[in-house]
GROMACS .gro file of C-alpha atoms in nm:
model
  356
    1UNK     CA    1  12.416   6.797   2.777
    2UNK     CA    2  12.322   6.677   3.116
    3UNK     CA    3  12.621   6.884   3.343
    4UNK     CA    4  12.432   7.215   3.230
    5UNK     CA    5  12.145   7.040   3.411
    6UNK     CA    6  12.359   6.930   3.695
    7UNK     CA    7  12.524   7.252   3.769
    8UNK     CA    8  12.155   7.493   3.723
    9UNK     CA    9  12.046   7.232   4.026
   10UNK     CA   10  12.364   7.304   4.239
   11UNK     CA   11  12.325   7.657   4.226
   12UNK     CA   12  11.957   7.645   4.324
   13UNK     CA   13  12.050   7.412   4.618
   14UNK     CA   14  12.324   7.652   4.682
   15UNK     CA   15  12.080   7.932   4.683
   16UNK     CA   16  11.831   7.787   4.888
   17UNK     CA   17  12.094   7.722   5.142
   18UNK     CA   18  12.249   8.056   5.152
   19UNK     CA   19  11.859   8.212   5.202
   20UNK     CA   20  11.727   7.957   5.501
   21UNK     CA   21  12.077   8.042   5.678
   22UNK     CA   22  12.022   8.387   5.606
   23UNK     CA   23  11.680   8.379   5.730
   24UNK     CA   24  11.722   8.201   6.055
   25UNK     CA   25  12.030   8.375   6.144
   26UNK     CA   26  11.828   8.708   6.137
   27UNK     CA   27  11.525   8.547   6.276
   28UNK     CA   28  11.744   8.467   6.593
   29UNK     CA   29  11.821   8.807   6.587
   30UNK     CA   30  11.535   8.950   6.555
   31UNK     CA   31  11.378   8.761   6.881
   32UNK     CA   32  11.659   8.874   7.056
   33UNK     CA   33  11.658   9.227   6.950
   34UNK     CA   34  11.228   9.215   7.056
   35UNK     CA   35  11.309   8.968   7.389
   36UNK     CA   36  11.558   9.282   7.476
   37UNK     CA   37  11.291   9.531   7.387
   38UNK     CA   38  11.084   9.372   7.664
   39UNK     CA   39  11.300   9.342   7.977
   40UNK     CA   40  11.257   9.670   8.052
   41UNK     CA   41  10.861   9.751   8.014
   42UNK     CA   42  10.823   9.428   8.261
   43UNK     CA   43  11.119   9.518   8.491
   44UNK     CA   44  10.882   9.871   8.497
   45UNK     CA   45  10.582   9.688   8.554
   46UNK     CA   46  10.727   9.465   8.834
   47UNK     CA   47  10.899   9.797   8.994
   48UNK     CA   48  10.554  10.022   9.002
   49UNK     CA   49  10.350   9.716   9.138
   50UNK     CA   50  10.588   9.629   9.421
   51UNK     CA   51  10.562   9.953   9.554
   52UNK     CA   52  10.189   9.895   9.594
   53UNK     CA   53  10.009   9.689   9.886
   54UNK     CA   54  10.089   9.321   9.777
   55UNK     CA   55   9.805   9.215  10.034
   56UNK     CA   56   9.538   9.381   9.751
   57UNK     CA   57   9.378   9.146   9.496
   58UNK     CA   58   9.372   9.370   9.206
   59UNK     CA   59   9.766   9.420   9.286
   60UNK     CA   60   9.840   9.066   9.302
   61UNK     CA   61   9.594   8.983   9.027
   62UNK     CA   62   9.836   9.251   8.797
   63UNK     CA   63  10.139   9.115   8.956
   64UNK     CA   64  10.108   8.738   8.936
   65UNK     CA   65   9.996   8.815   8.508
   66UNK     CA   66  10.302   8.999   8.462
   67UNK     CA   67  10.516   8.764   8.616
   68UNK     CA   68  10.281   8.458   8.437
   69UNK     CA   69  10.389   8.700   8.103
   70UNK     CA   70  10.732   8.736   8.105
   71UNK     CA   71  10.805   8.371   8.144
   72UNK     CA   72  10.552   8.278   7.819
   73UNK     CA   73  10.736   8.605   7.633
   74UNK     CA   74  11.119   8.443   7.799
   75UNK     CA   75  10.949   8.059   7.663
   76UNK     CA   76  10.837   8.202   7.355
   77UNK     CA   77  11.216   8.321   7.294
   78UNK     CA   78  11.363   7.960   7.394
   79UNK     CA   79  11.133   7.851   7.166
   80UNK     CA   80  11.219   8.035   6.862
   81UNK     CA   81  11.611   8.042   6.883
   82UNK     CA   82  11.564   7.624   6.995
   83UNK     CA   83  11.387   7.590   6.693
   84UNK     CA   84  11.587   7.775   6.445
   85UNK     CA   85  11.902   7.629   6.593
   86UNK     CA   86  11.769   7.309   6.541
   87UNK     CA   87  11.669   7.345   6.187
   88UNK     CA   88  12.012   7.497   6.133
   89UNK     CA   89  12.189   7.158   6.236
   90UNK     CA   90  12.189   7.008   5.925
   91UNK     CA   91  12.499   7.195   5.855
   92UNK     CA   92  12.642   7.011   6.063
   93UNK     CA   93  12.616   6.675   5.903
   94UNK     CA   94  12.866   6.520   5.676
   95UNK     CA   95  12.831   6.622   5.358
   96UNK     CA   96  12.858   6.271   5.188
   97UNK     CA   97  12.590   6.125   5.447
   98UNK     CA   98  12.263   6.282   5.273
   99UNK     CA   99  12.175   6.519   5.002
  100UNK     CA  100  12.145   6.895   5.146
  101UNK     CA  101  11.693   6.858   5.089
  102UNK     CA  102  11.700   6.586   5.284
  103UNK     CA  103  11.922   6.675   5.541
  104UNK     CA  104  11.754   7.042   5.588
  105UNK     CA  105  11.372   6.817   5.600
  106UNK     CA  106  11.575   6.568   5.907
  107UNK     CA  107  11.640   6.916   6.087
  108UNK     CA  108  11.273   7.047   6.076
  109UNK     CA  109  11.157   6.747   6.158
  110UNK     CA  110  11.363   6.754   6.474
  111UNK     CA  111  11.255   7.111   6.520
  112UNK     CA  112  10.870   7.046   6.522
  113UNK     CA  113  10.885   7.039   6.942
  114UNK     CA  114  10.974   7.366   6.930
  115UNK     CA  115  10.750   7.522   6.670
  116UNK     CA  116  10.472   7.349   6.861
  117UNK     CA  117  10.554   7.523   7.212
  118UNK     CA  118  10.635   7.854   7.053
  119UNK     CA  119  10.278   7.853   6.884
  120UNK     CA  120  10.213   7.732   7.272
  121UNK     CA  121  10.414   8.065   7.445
  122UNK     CA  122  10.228   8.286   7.083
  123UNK     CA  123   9.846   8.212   7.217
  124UNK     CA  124   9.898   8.255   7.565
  125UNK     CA  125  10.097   8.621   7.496
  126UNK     CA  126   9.782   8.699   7.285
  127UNK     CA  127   9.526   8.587   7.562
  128UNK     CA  128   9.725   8.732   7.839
  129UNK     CA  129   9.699   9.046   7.626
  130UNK     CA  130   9.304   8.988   7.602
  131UNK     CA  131   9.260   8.898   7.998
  132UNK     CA  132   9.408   9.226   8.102
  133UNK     CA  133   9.231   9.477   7.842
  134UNK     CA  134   8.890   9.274   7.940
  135UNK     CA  135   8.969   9.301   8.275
  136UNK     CA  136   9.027   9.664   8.245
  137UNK     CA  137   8.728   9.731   8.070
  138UNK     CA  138   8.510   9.532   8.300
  139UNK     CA  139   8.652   9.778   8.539
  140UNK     CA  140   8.557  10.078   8.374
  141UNK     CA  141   8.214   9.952   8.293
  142UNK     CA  142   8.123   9.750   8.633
  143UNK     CA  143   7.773   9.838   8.655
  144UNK     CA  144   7.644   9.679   8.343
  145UNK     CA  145   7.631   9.253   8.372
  146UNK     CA  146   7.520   9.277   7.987
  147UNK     CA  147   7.864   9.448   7.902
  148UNK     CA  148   8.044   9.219   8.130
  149UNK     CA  149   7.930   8.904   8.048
  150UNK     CA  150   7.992   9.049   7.628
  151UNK     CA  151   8.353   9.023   7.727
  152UNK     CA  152   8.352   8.729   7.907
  153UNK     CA  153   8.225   8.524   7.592
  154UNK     CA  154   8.462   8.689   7.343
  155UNK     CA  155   8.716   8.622   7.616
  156UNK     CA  156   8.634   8.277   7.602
  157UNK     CA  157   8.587   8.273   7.233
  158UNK     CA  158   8.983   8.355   7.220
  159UNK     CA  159   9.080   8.082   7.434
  160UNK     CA  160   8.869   7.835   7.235
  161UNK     CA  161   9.032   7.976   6.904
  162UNK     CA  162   9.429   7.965   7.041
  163UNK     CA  163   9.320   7.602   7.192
  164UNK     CA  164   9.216   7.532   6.849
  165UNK     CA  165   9.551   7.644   6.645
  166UNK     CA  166   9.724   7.472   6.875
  167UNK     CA  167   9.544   7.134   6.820
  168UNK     CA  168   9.545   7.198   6.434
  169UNK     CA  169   9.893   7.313   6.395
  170UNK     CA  170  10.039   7.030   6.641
  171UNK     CA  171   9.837   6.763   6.374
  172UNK     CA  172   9.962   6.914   6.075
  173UNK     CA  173  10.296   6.921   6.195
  174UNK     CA  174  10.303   6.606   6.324
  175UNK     CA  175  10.095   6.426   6.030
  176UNK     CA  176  10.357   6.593   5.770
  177UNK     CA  177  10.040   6.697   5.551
  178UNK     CA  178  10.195   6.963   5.343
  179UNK     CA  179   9.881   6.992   5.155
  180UNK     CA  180   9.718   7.112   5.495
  181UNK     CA  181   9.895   7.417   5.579
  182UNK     CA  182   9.652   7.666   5.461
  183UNK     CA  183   9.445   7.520   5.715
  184UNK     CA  184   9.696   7.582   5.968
  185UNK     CA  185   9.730   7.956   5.876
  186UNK     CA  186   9.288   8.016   5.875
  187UNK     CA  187   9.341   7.898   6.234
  188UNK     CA  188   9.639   8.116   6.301
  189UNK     CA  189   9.445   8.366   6.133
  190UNK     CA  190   9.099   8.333   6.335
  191UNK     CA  191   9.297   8.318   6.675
  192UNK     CA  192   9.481   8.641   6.554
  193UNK     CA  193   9.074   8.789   6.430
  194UNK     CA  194   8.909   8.689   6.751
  195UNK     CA  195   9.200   8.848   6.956
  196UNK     CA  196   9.140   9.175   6.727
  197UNK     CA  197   8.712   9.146   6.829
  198UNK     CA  198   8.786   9.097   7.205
  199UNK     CA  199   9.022   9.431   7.161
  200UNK     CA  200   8.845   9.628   6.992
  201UNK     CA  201   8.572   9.584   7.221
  202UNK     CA  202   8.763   9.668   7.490
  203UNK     CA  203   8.886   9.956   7.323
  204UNK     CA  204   8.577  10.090   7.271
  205UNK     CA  205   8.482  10.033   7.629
  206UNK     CA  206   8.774  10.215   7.740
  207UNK     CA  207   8.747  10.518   7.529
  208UNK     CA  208   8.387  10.589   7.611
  209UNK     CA  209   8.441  10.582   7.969
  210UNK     CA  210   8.777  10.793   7.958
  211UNK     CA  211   8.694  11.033   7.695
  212UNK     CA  212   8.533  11.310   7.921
  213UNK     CA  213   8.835  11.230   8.163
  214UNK     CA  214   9.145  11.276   7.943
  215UNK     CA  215   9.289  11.612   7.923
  216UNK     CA  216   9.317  11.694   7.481
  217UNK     CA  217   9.559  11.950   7.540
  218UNK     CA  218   9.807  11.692   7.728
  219UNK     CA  219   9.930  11.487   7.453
  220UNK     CA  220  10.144  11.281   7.644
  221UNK     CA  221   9.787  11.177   7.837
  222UNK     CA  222   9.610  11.082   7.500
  223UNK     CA  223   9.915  10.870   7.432
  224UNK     CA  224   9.902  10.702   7.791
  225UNK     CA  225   9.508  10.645   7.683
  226UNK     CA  226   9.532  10.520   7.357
  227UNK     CA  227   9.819  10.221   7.462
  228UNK     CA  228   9.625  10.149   7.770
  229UNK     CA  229   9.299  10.118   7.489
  230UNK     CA  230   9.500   9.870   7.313
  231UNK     CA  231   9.489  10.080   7.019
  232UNK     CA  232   9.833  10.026   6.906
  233UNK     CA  233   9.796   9.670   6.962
  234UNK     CA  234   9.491   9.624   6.731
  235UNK     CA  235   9.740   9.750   6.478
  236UNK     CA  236   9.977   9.509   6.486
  237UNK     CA  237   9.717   9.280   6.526
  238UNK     CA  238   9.509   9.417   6.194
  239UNK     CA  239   9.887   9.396   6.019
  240UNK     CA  240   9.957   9.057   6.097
  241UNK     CA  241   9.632   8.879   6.032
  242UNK     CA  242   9.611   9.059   5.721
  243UNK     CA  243   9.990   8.915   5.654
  244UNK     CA  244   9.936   8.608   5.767
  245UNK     CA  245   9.556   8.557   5.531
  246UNK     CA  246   9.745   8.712   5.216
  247UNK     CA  247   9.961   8.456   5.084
  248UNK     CA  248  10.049   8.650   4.810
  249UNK     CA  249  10.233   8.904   5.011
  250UNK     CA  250  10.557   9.074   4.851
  251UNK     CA  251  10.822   8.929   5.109
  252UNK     CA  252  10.779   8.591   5.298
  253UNK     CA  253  11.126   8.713   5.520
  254UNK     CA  254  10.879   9.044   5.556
  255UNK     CA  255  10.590   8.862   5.680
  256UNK     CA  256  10.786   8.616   5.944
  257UNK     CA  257  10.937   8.915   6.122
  258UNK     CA  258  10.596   9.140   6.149
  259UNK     CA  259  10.462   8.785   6.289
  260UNK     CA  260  10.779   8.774   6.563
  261UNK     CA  261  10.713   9.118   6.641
  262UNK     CA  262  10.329   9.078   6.746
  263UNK     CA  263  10.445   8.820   6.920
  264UNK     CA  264  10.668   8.964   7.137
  265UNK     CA  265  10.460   9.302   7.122
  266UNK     CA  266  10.171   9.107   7.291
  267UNK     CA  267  10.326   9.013   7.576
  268UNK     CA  268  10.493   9.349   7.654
  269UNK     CA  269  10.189   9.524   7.595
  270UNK     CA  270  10.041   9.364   7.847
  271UNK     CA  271  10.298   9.434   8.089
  272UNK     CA  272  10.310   9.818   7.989
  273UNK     CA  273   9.905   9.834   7.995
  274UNK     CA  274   9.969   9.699   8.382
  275UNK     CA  275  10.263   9.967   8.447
  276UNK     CA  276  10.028  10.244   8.311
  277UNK     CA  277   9.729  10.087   8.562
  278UNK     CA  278   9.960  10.049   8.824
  279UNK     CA  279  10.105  10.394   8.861
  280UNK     CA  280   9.776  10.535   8.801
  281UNK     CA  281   9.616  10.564   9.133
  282UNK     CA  282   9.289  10.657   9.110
  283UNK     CA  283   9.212  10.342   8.855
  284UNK     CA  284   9.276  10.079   9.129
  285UNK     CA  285   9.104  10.302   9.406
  286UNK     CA  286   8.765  10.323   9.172
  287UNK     CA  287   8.775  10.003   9.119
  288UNK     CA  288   8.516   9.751   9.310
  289UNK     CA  289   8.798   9.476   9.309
  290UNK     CA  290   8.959   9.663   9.509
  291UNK     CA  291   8.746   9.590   9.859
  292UNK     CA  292   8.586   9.287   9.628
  293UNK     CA  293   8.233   9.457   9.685
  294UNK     CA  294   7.980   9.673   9.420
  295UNK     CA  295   7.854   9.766   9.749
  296UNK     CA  296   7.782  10.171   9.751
  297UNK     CA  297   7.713  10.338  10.018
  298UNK     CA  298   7.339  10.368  10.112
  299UNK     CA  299   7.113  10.638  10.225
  300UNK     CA  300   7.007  10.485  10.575
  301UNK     CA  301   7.393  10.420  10.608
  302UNK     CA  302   7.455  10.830  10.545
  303UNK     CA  303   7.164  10.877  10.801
  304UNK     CA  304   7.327  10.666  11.089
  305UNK     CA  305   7.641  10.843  11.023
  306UNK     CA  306   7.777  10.514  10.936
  307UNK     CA  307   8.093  10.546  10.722
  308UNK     CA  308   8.171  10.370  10.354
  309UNK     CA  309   8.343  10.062  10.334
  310UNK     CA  310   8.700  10.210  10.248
  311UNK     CA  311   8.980  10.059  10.061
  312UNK     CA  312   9.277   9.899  10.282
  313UNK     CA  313   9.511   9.933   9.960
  314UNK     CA  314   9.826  10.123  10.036
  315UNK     CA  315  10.013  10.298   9.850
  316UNK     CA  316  10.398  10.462   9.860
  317UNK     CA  317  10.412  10.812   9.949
  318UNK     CA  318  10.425  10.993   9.632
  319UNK     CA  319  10.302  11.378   9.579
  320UNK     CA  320   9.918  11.380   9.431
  321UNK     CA  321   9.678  11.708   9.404
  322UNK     CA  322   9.373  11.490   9.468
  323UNK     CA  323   9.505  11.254   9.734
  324UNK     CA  324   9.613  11.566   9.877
  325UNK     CA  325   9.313  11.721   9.862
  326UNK     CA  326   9.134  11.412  10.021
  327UNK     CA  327   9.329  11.370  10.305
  328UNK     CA  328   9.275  11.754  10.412
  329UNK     CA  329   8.908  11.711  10.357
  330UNK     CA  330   8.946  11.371  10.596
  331UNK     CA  331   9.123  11.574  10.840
  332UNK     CA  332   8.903  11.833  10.843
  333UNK     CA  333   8.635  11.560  10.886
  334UNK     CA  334   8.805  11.427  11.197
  335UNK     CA  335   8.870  11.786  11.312
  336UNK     CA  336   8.533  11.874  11.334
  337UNK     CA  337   8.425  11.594  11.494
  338UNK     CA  338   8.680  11.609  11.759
  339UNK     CA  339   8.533  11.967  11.819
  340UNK     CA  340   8.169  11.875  11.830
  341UNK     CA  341   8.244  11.626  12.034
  342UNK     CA  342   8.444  11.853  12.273
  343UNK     CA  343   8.141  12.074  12.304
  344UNK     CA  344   7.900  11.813  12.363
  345UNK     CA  345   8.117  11.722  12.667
  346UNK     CA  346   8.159  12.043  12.794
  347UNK     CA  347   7.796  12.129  12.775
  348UNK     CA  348   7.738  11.840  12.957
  349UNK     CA  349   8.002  11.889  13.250
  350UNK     CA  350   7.822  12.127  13.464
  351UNK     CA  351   7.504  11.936  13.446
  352UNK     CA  352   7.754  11.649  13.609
  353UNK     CA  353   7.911  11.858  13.881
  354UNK     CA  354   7.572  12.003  13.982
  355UNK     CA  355   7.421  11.607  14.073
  356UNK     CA  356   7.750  11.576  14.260
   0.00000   0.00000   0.00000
């Protein structure tokens, strides 16, 4: 009466082995499949901002956060295929040693490094994802220290919440207190929120300063506005909290790969947000971190004939209606003044010959 017993246990063992090597096999390629994904949109991002002036702040500002991005995004893959490989090497043990439970528990126990710096390599995608839509947004909306300093406390507010899933998921993990893990995912789950708060904001910024600016009958412009907005990453954002809150949701397998996804997806948005900023010249040439002054240019200044402080940014040559247009009126500037200054001397030259 008892083998009935014996085998019904085997097959669930067997069956909870086939599905965690199922699972991590596609979970390894899943990260590759998004780490792939990414290469290119920070290989893009890299390209557009080398061909600006490196000696700019803005452009090394942009520059040094993608490069700071695509090694968390490159740690945060590490991370994930060092931890599922890990967990997967209690196949590797003799069979006869340990039961297949307590083997598979020896593995994640070995794995909990690398769970704790991919969580790690997770917060600081999301934040780097944060820093550049706030520092966008505190572009478009410079003149208003109210608005600014709104962004700098959710800003913060996001760092304090990632610092905080860190500290609580490296304590469950390392305290084994099963009983705690729903306190692990409200963490998760209020990092993910407060992310979603500091880009919405921004969003909102952003399309209220833009709106009168983007062209609706050039879609391809809406769509350049609405991923530098951050719209698309709110989304996945809204998605994944909402996943990662319901733990009654249809399809744990489901749920783990919309999580790898945002994670990944932060990080490259950030890098496409600073390839959209970056080949958009007229952002960083607005912008008052450019010459690192809100200085504009005053009347007495106009009166003296004393010129704006201008930007020393350069860019590469590439065609442009409006830079066009500026440099003929600059020309034009400095042809007029070579003329009035021509006549003033020649006005003056027989007045000179006629003391000599």
């Amino acid at each position: 009466m008892s083998s009935p017993t014996v085998s019904v246990s085997e097959n669930e063992v067997a069956d909870s082995v086939g599905y965690s090597a199922y699972f991590d096999v596609v979970y390894i390629l899943g990260a590759s499949l998004f780490y792939g994904l990414s290469l290119p949109v920070f290989a893009l991002s890299i390209n557009v901002l080398r061909h600006r002036a490196r000696n700019s702040k803005p452009v090394r500002f942009l520059l040094i956060l993608t490069y700071l991005t695509l090694l968390s995004v490159t740690g945060q893959f590490i991370s994930n295929v060092g931890e599922t490989l890990t967990g997967l090497s209690w196949s590797q043990s003799p069979s006869d040693s340990i039961s297949y439970v307590d083997r598979m528990a020896e593995a994640s126990l070995k794995a909990q490094p690398y769970g704790i710096a991919s969580l790690v390599f997770q917060v600081l995608n999301f934040f780097a994802g944060d820093a550049i839509v706030v520092w966008r947004a505190s572009i478009l909306w410079n003149n208003s220290r109210i608005v600014r300093y709104l962004l700098c406390l959710l800003l913060t507010g996001s760092a304090a919440a990632s610092i905080y899933d860190v500290t609580n998921f490296s304590i469950i993990l390392t305290g084994n207190k099963g009983a705690s893990g729903n306190g692990f995912l409200k963490g998760d789950a209020a990092s993910m929120f407060v992310s979603l708060t500091v880009n919405l904001a921004a969003t909102s910024i952003k399309n209220t300063m833009s709106r009168d600016k983007v062209n609706k009958n050039v879609p391809f412009r809406i769509l350049l506005s609405l991923v530098e907005c951050g719209l698309f990453y709110c989304a996945a954002q809204i998605a994944n909290g909402i996943l990662t809150v319901d733990g009654d949701a249809p399809s744990v397998f489901g749920r783990a790969i919309v999580g790898q996804f945002t994670e990944f997806f932060a990080g490259t948005y950030s890098a496409l947000v600073i390839s959209i900023i970056a080949s958009q010249r007229s952002i960083l040439e607005s912008s008052s971190v450019v010459d690192g002054s809100n200085r504009e240019p005053l009347a007495q200044d106009v009166e003296k004939g004393v010129p704006p402080k201008q930007s020393t940014m350069q860019f590469a040559p590439r065609p442009n209606v409006l830079s066009g247009m500026s440099d003929q009126i600059q020309l034009s500037g400095e042809h007029d003044d070579r003329i009035g200054s021509f006549a003033s001397s020649g006005s003056s030259y027989p007045e000179d010959r006629s003391h000599k």
